[in-house]
mmCIF file with all atom_site columns, C-alpha atoms in Angstrom:
data_model
loop_
_atom_site.group_PDB
_atom_site.id
_atom_site.type_symbol
_atom_site.label_atom_id
_atom_site.label_alt_id
_atom_site.label_comp_id
_atom_site.label_asym_id
_atom_site.label_entity_id
_atom_site.label_seq_id
_atom_site.pdbx_PDB_ins_code
_atom_site.Cartn_x
_atom_site.Cartn_y
_atom_site.Cartn_z
_atom_site.occupancy
_atom_site.B_iso_or_equiv
_atom_site.pdbx_formal_charge
_atom_site.auth_seq_id
_atom_site.auth_comp_id
_atom_site.auth_asym_id
_atom_site.auth_atom_id
_atom_site.pdbx_PDB_model_num
ATOM 1   C CA . MET A 1 1   ? 28.320 43.843 -75.788  1.00 0.00 ? 1395 MET A CA 1
ATOM 2   C CA . PHE A 1 2   ? 29.263 41.713 -78.811  1.00 0.00 ? 1396 PHE A CA 1
ATOM 3   C CA . ILE A 1 3   ? 28.644 44.630 -81.186  1.00 0.00 ? 1397 ILE A CA 1
ATOM 4   C CA . LYS A 1 4   ? 30.767 46.939 -79.020  1.00 0.00 ? 1398 LYS A CA 1
ATOM 5   C CA . LYS A 1 5   ? 33.665 44.447 -79.180  1.00 0.00 ? 1399 LYS A CA 1
ATOM 6   C CA . ILE A 1 6   ? 33.437 44.252 -82.967  1.00 0.00 ? 1400 ILE A CA 1
ATOM 7   C CA . ILE A 1 7   ? 33.429 48.039 -83.301  1.00 0.00 ? 1401 ILE A CA 1
ATOM 8   C CA . LEU A 1 8   ? 36.396 48.372 -80.953  1.00 0.00 ? 1402 LEU A CA 1
ATOM 9   C CA . SER A 1 9   ? 38.237 45.650 -82.882  1.00 0.00 ? 1403 SER A CA 1
ATOM 10  C CA . VAL A 1 10  ? 37.684 47.464 -86.156  1.00 0.00 ? 1404 VAL A CA 1
ATOM 11  C CA . LEU A 1 11  ? 38.718 50.808 -84.666  1.00 0.00 ? 1405 LEU A CA 1
ATOM 12  C CA . GLY A 1 12  ? 41.792 49.277 -83.064  1.00 0.00 ? 1406 GLY A CA 1
ATOM 13  C CA . SER A 1 13  ? 42.936 47.461 -86.201  1.00 0.00 ? 1407 SER A CA 1
ATOM 14  C CA . SER A 1 14  ? 44.258 50.633 -87.848  1.00 0.00 ? 1408 SER A CA 1
ATOM 15  C CA . ALA A 1 15  ? 42.301 49.826 -90.984  1.00 0.00 ? 1409 ALA A CA 1
ATOM 16  C CA . LEU A 1 16  ? 41.455 53.267 -92.245  1.00 0.00 ? 1410 LEU A CA 1
ATOM 17  C CA . ILE A 1 17  ? 39.305 54.097 -95.202  1.00 0.00 ? 1411 ILE A CA 1
ATOM 18  C CA . SER A 1 18  ? 39.402 57.776 -95.968  1.00 0.00 ? 1412 SER A CA 1
ATOM 19  C CA . MET A 1 19  ? 38.410 59.604 -99.121  1.00 0.00 ? 1413 MET A CA 1
ATOM 20  C CA . GLY A 1 20  ? 38.134 56.330 -101.046 1.00 0.00 ? 1414 GLY A CA 1
ATOM 21  C CA . PHE A 1 21  ? 41.657 55.124 -100.327 1.00 0.00 ? 1415 PHE A CA 1
ATOM 22  C CA . ALA A 1 22  ? 42.426 52.128 -98.130  1.00 0.00 ? 1416 ALA A CA 1
ATOM 23  C CA . GLN A 1 23  ? 45.427 52.307 -95.850  1.00 0.00 ? 1417 GLN A CA 1
ATOM 24  C CA . SER A 1 24  ? 46.875 49.017 -94.666  1.00 0.00 ? 1418 SER A CA 1
ATOM 25  C CA . GLU A 1 25  ? 47.991 48.429 -91.132  1.00 0.00 ? 1419 GLU A CA 1
ATOM 26  C CA . GLN A 1 26  ? 51.600 49.334 -90.430  1.00 0.00 ? 1420 GLN A CA 1
ATOM 27  C CA . THR A 1 27  ? 53.570 48.888 -87.262  1.00 0.00 ? 1421 THR A CA 1
ATOM 28  C CA . LEU A 1 28  ? 56.372 51.257 -86.409  1.00 0.00 ? 1422 LEU A CA 1
ATOM 29  C CA . THR A 1 29  ? 58.311 50.883 -83.204  1.00 0.00 ? 1423 THR A CA 1
ATOM 30  C CA . THR A 1 30  ? 60.249 53.877 -81.959  1.00 0.00 ? 1424 THR A CA 1
ATOM 31  C CA . THR A 1 31  ? 61.856 54.820 -78.713  1.00 0.00 ? 1425 THR A CA 1
ATOM 32  C CA . GLN A 1 32  ? 61.557 58.389 -77.545  1.00 0.00 ? 1426 GLN A CA 1
ATOM 33  C CA . THR A 1 33  ? 61.759 60.286 -74.313  1.00 0.00 ? 1427 THR A CA 1
ATOM 34  C CA . VAL A 1 34  ? 58.587 62.106 -73.401  1.00 0.00 ? 1428 VAL A CA 1
ATOM 35  C CA . VAL A 1 35  ? 59.093 65.190 -71.285  1.00 0.00 ? 1429 VAL A CA 1
ATOM 36  C CA . ASP A 1 36  ? 56.066 66.246 -69.304  1.00 0.00 ? 1430 ASP A CA 1
ATOM 37  C CA . ARG A 1 37  ? 55.826 69.999 -69.721  1.00 0.00 ? 1431 ARG A CA 1
ATOM 38  C CA . PRO A 1 38  ? 53.597 72.176 -67.594  1.00 0.00 ? 1432 PRO A CA 1
ATOM 39  C CA . ILE A 1 39  ? 50.812 74.296 -68.995  1.00 0.00 ? 1433 ILE A CA 1
ATOM 40  C CA . ILE A 1 40  ? 51.918 77.911 -69.428  1.00 0.00 ? 1434 ILE A CA 1
ATOM 41  C CA . VAL A 1 41  ? 49.719 80.047 -67.163  1.00 0.00 ? 1435 VAL A CA 1
ATOM 42  C CA . THR A 1 42  ? 50.867 83.480 -68.347  1.00 0.00 ? 1436 THR A CA 1
ATOM 43  C CA . ALA A 1 43  ? 48.089 85.453 -70.033  1.00 0.00 ? 1437 ALA A CA 1
ATOM 44  C CA . VAL A 1 44  ? 48.535 85.662 -73.795  1.00 0.00 ? 1438 VAL A CA 1
ATOM 45  C CA . PRO A 1 45  ? 48.997 89.266 -75.035  1.00 0.00 ? 1439 PRO A CA 1
ATOM 46  C CA . ALA A 1 46  ? 46.317 90.886 -77.177  1.00 0.00 ? 1440 ALA A CA 1
ATOM 47  C CA . PRO A 1 47  ? 46.703 90.214 -80.921  1.00 0.00 ? 1441 PRO A CA 1
ATOM 48  C CA . LYS A 1 48  ? 49.033 92.608 -82.764  1.00 0.00 ? 1442 LYS A CA 1
ATOM 49  C CA . GLU A 1 49  ? 46.656 92.599 -85.715  1.00 0.00 ? 1443 GLU A CA 1
ATOM 50  C CA . VAL A 1 50  ? 43.285 91.159 -86.634  1.00 0.00 ? 1444 VAL A CA 1
ATOM 51  C CA . ILE A 1 51  ? 42.814 90.276 -90.290  1.00 0.00 ? 1445 ILE A CA 1
ATOM 52  C CA . ASP A 1 52  ? 39.488 89.023 -91.605  1.00 0.00 ? 1446 ASP A CA 1
ATOM 53  C CA . THR A 1 53  ? 39.548 85.421 -92.745  1.00 0.00 ? 1447 THR A CA 1
ATOM 54  C CA . PRO A 1 54  ? 39.529 85.327 -96.564  1.00 0.00 ? 1448 PRO A CA 1
ATOM 55  C CA . SER A 1 55  ? 36.232 84.146 -98.047  1.00 0.00 ? 1449 SER A CA 1
ATOM 56  C CA . GLY A 1 56  ? 35.828 80.803 -99.781  1.00 0.00 ? 1450 GLY A CA 1
ATOM 57  C CA . PHE A 1 57  ? 37.023 78.452 -97.042  1.00 0.00 ? 1451 PHE A CA 1
ATOM 58  C CA . ILE A 1 58  ? 35.586 74.932 -96.860  1.00 0.00 ? 1452 ILE A CA 1
ATOM 59  C CA . ASN A 1 59  ? 36.341 74.333 -93.194  1.00 0.00 ? 1453 ASN A CA 1
ATOM 60  C CA . CYS A 1 60  ? 37.741 76.178 -90.179  1.00 0.00 ? 1454 CYS A CA 1
ATOM 61  C CA . PHE A 1 61  ? 38.916 74.734 -86.887  1.00 0.00 ? 1455 PHE A CA 1
ATOM 62  C CA . THR A 1 62  ? 40.579 75.903 -83.713  1.00 0.00 ? 1456 THR A CA 1
ATOM 63  C CA . ILE A 1 63  ? 44.051 74.783 -82.715  1.00 0.00 ? 1457 ILE A CA 1
ATOM 64  C CA . LYS A 1 64  ? 44.051 74.588 -78.916  1.00 0.00 ? 1458 LYS A CA 1
ATOM 65  C CA . GLU A 1 65  ? 46.933 76.068 -76.943  1.00 0.00 ? 1459 GLU A CA 1
ATOM 66  C CA . GLY A 1 66  ? 49.761 73.675 -76.226  1.00 0.00 ? 1460 GLY A CA 1
ATOM 67  C CA . TRP A 1 67  ? 53.314 72.591 -76.872  1.00 0.00 ? 1461 TRP A CA 1
ATOM 68  C CA . TYR A 1 68  ? 54.733 72.055 -80.350  1.00 0.00 ? 1462 TYR A CA 1
ATOM 69  C CA . GLN A 1 69  ? 58.363 70.970 -80.199  1.00 0.00 ? 1463 GLN A CA 1
ATOM 70  C CA . ASP A 1 70  ? 59.852 73.424 -77.657  1.00 0.00 ? 1464 ASP A CA 1
ATOM 71  C CA . VAL A 1 71  ? 57.373 76.262 -78.208  1.00 0.00 ? 1465 VAL A CA 1
ATOM 72  C CA . TRP A 1 72  ? 54.073 76.953 -76.429  1.00 0.00 ? 1466 TRP A CA 1
ATOM 73  C CA . LEU A 1 73  ? 51.488 78.041 -79.016  1.00 0.00 ? 1467 LEU A CA 1
ATOM 74  C CA . ALA A 1 74  ? 48.454 80.122 -78.120  1.00 0.00 ? 1468 ALA A CA 1
ATOM 75  C CA . GLU A 1 75  ? 45.035 79.057 -79.377  1.00 0.00 ? 1469 GLU A CA 1
ATOM 76  C CA . HIS A 1 76  ? 44.405 80.095 -82.977  1.00 0.00 ? 1470 HIS A CA 1
ATOM 77  C CA . ARG A 1 77  ? 42.207 79.313 -85.952  1.00 0.00 ? 1471 ARG A CA 1
ATOM 78  C CA . VAL A 1 78  ? 43.066 77.639 -89.263  1.00 0.00 ? 1472 VAL A CA 1
ATOM 79  C CA . CYS A 1 79  ? 40.804 77.621 -92.334  1.00 0.00 ? 1473 CYS A CA 1
ATOM 80  C CA . GLN A 1 80  ? 41.108 75.163 -95.192  1.00 0.00 ? 1474 GLN A CA 1
ATOM 81  C CA . TYR A 1 81  ? 40.615 76.065 -98.872  1.00 0.00 ? 1475 TYR A CA 1
ATOM 82  C CA . GLU A 1 82  ? 40.318 74.222 -102.178 1.00 0.00 ? 1476 GLU A CA 1
ATOM 83  C CA . ASN A 1 83  ? 41.469 75.579 -105.518 1.00 0.00 ? 1477 ASN A CA 1
ATOM 84  C CA . SER A 1 84  ? 42.969 78.736 -104.039 1.00 0.00 ? 1478 SER A CA 1
ATOM 85  C CA . PRO A 1 85  ? 46.093 80.083 -105.761 1.00 0.00 ? 1479 PRO A CA 1
ATOM 86  C CA . SER A 1 86  ? 47.171 81.594 -102.432 1.00 0.00 ? 1480 SER A CA 1
ATOM 87  C CA . GLY A 1 87  ? 47.387 78.263 -100.597 1.00 0.00 ? 1481 GLY A CA 1
ATOM 88  C CA . VAL A 1 88  ? 45.390 75.487 -98.968  1.00 0.00 ? 1482 VAL A CA 1
ATOM 89  C CA . ALA A 1 89  ? 45.250 76.968 -95.465  1.00 0.00 ? 1483 ALA A CA 1
ATOM 90  C CA . TRP A 1 90  ? 44.862 80.391 -93.887  1.00 0.00 ? 1484 TRP A CA 1
ATOM 91  C CA . VAL A 1 91  ? 46.452 80.554 -90.440  1.00 0.00 ? 1485 VAL A CA 1
ATOM 92  C CA . GLU A 1 92  ? 45.170 83.271 -88.123  1.00 0.00 ? 1486 GLU A CA 1
ATOM 93  C CA . GLY A 1 93  ? 47.868 85.313 -86.368  1.00 0.00 ? 1487 GLY A CA 1
ATOM 94  C CA . TYR A 1 94  ? 48.854 84.007 -82.929  1.00 0.00 ? 1488 TYR A CA 1
ATOM 95  C CA . TRP A 1 95  ? 51.406 84.324 -80.151  1.00 0.00 ? 1489 TRP A CA 1
ATOM 96  C CA . ALA A 1 96  ? 54.125 81.728 -79.546  1.00 0.00 ? 1490 ALA A CA 1
ATOM 97  C CA . CYS A 1 97  ? 56.083 81.495 -76.307  1.00 0.00 ? 1491 CYS A CA 1
ATOM 98  C CA . SER A 1 98  ? 59.705 80.722 -77.148  1.00 0.00 ? 1492 SER A CA 1
ATOM 99  C CA . LYS A 1 99  ? 61.244 81.344 -73.711  1.00 0.00 ? 1493 LYS A CA 1
ATOM 100 C CA . TYR A 1 100 ? 59.689 80.400 -70.415  1.00 0.00 ? 1494 TYR A CA 1
ATOM 101 C CA . ASN A 1 101 ? 60.313 79.674 -66.757  1.00 0.00 ? 1495 ASN A CA 1
ATOM 102 C CA . MET A 1 102 ? 59.221 76.064 -66.270  1.00 0.00 ? 1496 MET A CA 1
ATOM 103 C CA . ASP A 1 103 ? 59.280 76.264 -62.472  1.00 0.00 ? 1497 ASP A CA 1
ATOM 104 C CA . GLU A 1 104 ? 56.820 79.167 -62.452  1.00 0.00 ? 1498 GLU A CA 1
ATOM 105 C CA . LYS A 1 105 ? 54.945 78.025 -65.611  1.00 0.00 ? 1499 LYS A CA 1
ATOM 106 C CA . LYS A 1 106 ? 55.376 81.533 -67.019  1.00 0.00 ? 1500 LYS A CA 1
ATOM 107 C CA . CYS A 1 107 ? 56.239 82.745 -70.483  1.00 0.00 ? 1501 CYS A CA 1
ATOM 108 C CA . THR A 1 108 ? 59.125 85.231 -70.572  1.00 0.00 ? 1502 THR A CA 1
ATOM 109 C CA . THR A 1 109 ? 59.218 85.858 -74.355  1.00 0.00 ? 1503 THR A CA 1
ATOM 110 C CA . TRP A 1 110 ? 56.152 86.007 -76.609  1.00 0.00 ? 1504 TRP A CA 1
ATOM 111 C CA . ASP A 1 111 ? 56.753 86.057 -80.392  1.00 0.00 ? 1505 ASP A CA 1
ATOM 112 C CA . TRP A 1 112 ? 53.993 87.180 -82.777  1.00 0.00 ? 1506 TRP A CA 1
ATOM 113 C CA . LYS A 1 113 ? 53.307 84.843 -85.720  1.00 0.00 ? 1507 LYS A CA 1
ATOM 114 C CA . ALA A 1 114 ? 51.498 86.916 -88.351  1.00 0.00 ? 1508 ALA A CA 1
ATOM 115 C CA . ALA A 1 115 ? 48.458 85.631 -90.240  1.00 0.00 ? 1509 ALA A CA 1
ATOM 116 C CA . ARG A 1 116 ? 49.520 83.866 -93.417  1.00 0.00 ? 1510 ARG A CA 1
ATOM 117 C CA . TRP A 1 117 ? 48.711 81.497 -96.240  1.00 0.00 ? 1511 TRP A CA 1
ATOM 118 C CA . GLU A 1 118 ? 50.252 78.016 -96.184  1.00 0.00 ? 1512 GLU A CA 1
ATOM 119 C CA . LYS A 1 119 ? 50.803 75.821 -99.234  1.00 0.00 ? 1513 LYS A CA 1
ATOM 120 C CA . THR A 1 120 ? 50.287 72.643 -97.187  1.00 0.00 ? 1514 THR A CA 1
ATOM 121 C CA . LEU A 1 121 ? 47.885 71.842 -94.373  1.00 0.00 ? 1515 LEU A CA 1
ATOM 122 C CA . SER A 1 122 ? 49.881 71.060 -91.246  1.00 0.00 ? 1516 SER A CA 1
ATOM 123 C CA . VAL A 1 123 ? 48.026 71.116 -87.987  1.00 0.00 ? 1517 VAL A CA 1
ATOM 124 C CA . TYR A 1 124 ? 49.769 70.999 -84.638  1.00 0.00 ? 1518 TYR A CA 1
#
């Protein structure tokens, strides 16, 4: 039990050591309104295109479906690269729901986001 408390204390202290850099604890207090949005239940359309993931990636992961700002994003894959002149991330094509009926939890407008290279790695 004592060991568990120490581990939880360390994890809860926000002391993070990553890639050889130490990050000190910072406290930021903000006030924001959180809107509980329902899960969109409309079936996602079939992909408009399927492009093979470029070779040479160091890591790939799946972004689960969910809300980002005011848009529902379908599940898609992102691969990370090092030393690629094209970019640091390859984002698989995916559908984004930009208009929806919240009462029925249905998407009314799906927008296709084509596969692309990104210069920075932003995951949402």
